[in-house]
Amino acid sequence: MPWDKDDYPDSLKNFMAPVRNKAIDIANELLKDGYSESRAISIATAKAKEWGEDHDKQIRKKGH
């Protein structure tokens, strides 16, 4: 099931919007490539964190 900015995995709820949106984009591409949802979320989360750090983005919401 593809995700969007309003419907995404609970594991992404504490991420700042730019990082969460990057993770959603990556996860959707991985799903198209045949990855399972759980594997796509795992990989996308790691890659989005890396992207956020490389672009000096705040990764998580305050207090999380």
PDB file of C-alpha atoms in Angstrom:
ATOM      1  CA  MET A   1       0.000   0.000   0.000  1.00  0.00           C
ATOM      2  CA  PRO A   2       1.574   3.307  -0.995  1.00  0.00           C
ATOM      3  CA  TRP A   3       1.746   6.002   1.660  1.00  0.00           C
ATOM      4  CA  ASP A   4       1.326   9.767   1.509  1.00  0.00           C
ATOM      5  CA  LYS A   5       1.760  12.779   3.802  1.00  0.00           C
ATOM      6  CA  ASP A   6      -1.605  12.110   5.472  1.00  0.00           C
ATOM      7  CA  ASP A   7      -1.441   8.316   5.625  1.00  0.00           C
ATOM      8  CA  TYR A   8       1.890   6.838   6.695  1.00  0.00           C
ATOM      9  CA  PRO A   9       3.265   4.224   9.102  1.00  0.00           C
ATOM     10  CA  ASP A  10       3.004   5.024  12.818  1.00  0.00           C
ATOM     11  CA  SER A  11       6.761   4.591  13.119  1.00  0.00           C
ATOM     12  CA  LEU A  12       7.199   7.872  11.206  1.00  0.00           C
ATOM     13  CA  LYS A  13       4.838   9.989  13.327  1.00  0.00           C
ATOM     14  CA  ASN A  14       7.584  11.568  15.467  1.00  0.00           C
ATOM     15  CA  PHE A  15       9.721  12.653  12.537  1.00  0.00           C
ATOM     16  CA  MET A  16       9.725  16.233  11.292  1.00  0.00           C
ATOM     17  CA  ALA A  17       7.704  16.635   8.084  1.00  0.00           C
ATOM     18  CA  PRO A  18      10.650  16.957   5.637  1.00  0.00           C
ATOM     19  CA  VAL A  19      12.310  13.794   6.961  1.00  0.00           C
ATOM     20  CA  ARG A  20       9.001  11.924   7.174  1.00  0.00           C
ATOM     21  CA  ASN A  21       8.117  12.926   3.607  1.00  0.00           C
ATOM     22  CA  LYS A  22      11.522  11.741   2.378  1.00  0.00           C
ATOM     23  CA  ALA A  23      10.968   8.410   4.161  1.00  0.00           C
ATOM     24  CA  ILE A  24       7.527   8.099   2.541  1.00  0.00           C
ATOM     25  CA  ASP A  25       9.006   8.732  -0.915  1.00  0.00           C
ATOM     26  CA  ILE A  26      11.778   6.201  -0.378  1.00  0.00           C
ATOM     27  CA  ALA A  27       9.416   3.575   1.065  1.00  0.00           C
ATOM     28  CA  ASN A  28       7.009   3.928  -1.848  1.00  0.00           C
ATOM     29  CA  GLU A  29       9.856   3.414  -4.333  1.00  0.00           C
ATOM     30  CA  LEU A  30      11.000   0.330  -2.430  1.00  0.00           C
ATOM     31  CA  LEU A  31       7.456  -1.069  -2.521  1.00  0.00           C
ATOM     32  CA  LYS A  32       7.433  -0.591  -6.303  1.00  0.00           C
ATOM     33  CA  ASP A  33      10.688  -2.559  -6.409  1.00  0.00           C
ATOM     34  CA  GLY A  34       9.031  -5.475  -4.615  1.00  0.00           C
ATOM     35  CA  TYR A  35      10.184  -4.977  -1.026  1.00  0.00           C
ATOM     36  CA  SER A  36       7.823  -5.973   1.784  1.00  0.00           C
ATOM     37  CA  GLU A  37       6.183  -3.131   3.730  1.00  0.00           C
ATOM     38  CA  SER A  38       8.211  -3.818   6.875  1.00  0.00           C
ATOM     39  CA  ARG A  39      11.517  -3.926   4.990  1.00  0.00           C
ATOM     40  CA  ALA A  40      10.631  -0.801   2.985  1.00  0.00           C
ATOM     41  CA  ILE A  41       9.822   1.119   6.174  1.00  0.00           C
ATOM     42  CA  SER A  42      13.040   0.003   7.843  1.00  0.00           C
ATOM     43  CA  ILE A  43      15.267   0.968   4.925  1.00  0.00           C
ATOM     44  CA  ALA A  44      13.391   4.213   4.246  1.00  0.00           C
ATOM     45  CA  THR A  45      13.628   5.289   7.885  1.00  0.00           C
ATOM     46  CA  ALA A  46      17.398   4.784   7.942  1.00  0.00           C
ATOM     47  CA  LYS A  47      17.904   6.530   4.585  1.00  0.00           C
ATOM     48  CA  ALA A  48      15.649   9.463   5.524  1.00  0.00           C
ATOM     49  CA  LYS A  49      17.549   9.983   8.803  1.00  0.00           C
ATOM     50  CA  GLU A  50      20.795   9.965   6.836  1.00  0.00           C
ATOM     51  CA  TRP A  51      19.322  12.446   4.327  1.00  0.00           C
ATOM     52  CA  GLY A  52      18.172  14.719   7.162  1.00  0.00           C
ATOM     53  CA  GLU A  53      21.573  14.703   8.799  1.00  0.00           C
ATOM     54  CA  ASP A  54      23.287  15.431   5.477  1.00  0.00           C
ATOM     55  CA  HIS A  55      20.965  18.398   4.920  1.00  0.00           C
ATOM     56  CA  ASP A  56      21.117  19.755   8.500  1.00  0.00           C
ATOM     57  CA  LYS A  57      17.452  19.002   9.115  1.00  0.00           C
ATOM     58  CA  GLN A  58      15.917  18.399  12.520  1.00  0.00           C
ATOM     59  CA  ILE A  59      15.115  14.688  12.476  1.00  0.00           C
ATOM     60  CA  ARG A  60      12.547  14.230  15.226  1.00  0.00           C
ATOM     61  CA  LYS A  61       9.942  16.423  16.877  1.00  0.00           C
ATOM     62  CA  LYS A  62      11.012  17.948  20.185  1.00  0.00           C
ATOM     63  CA  GLY A  63      10.718  15.530  23.085  1.00  0.00           C
ATOM     64  CA  HIS A  64      10.951  12.383  20.931  1.00  0.00           C
TER      65      HIS A  64
END
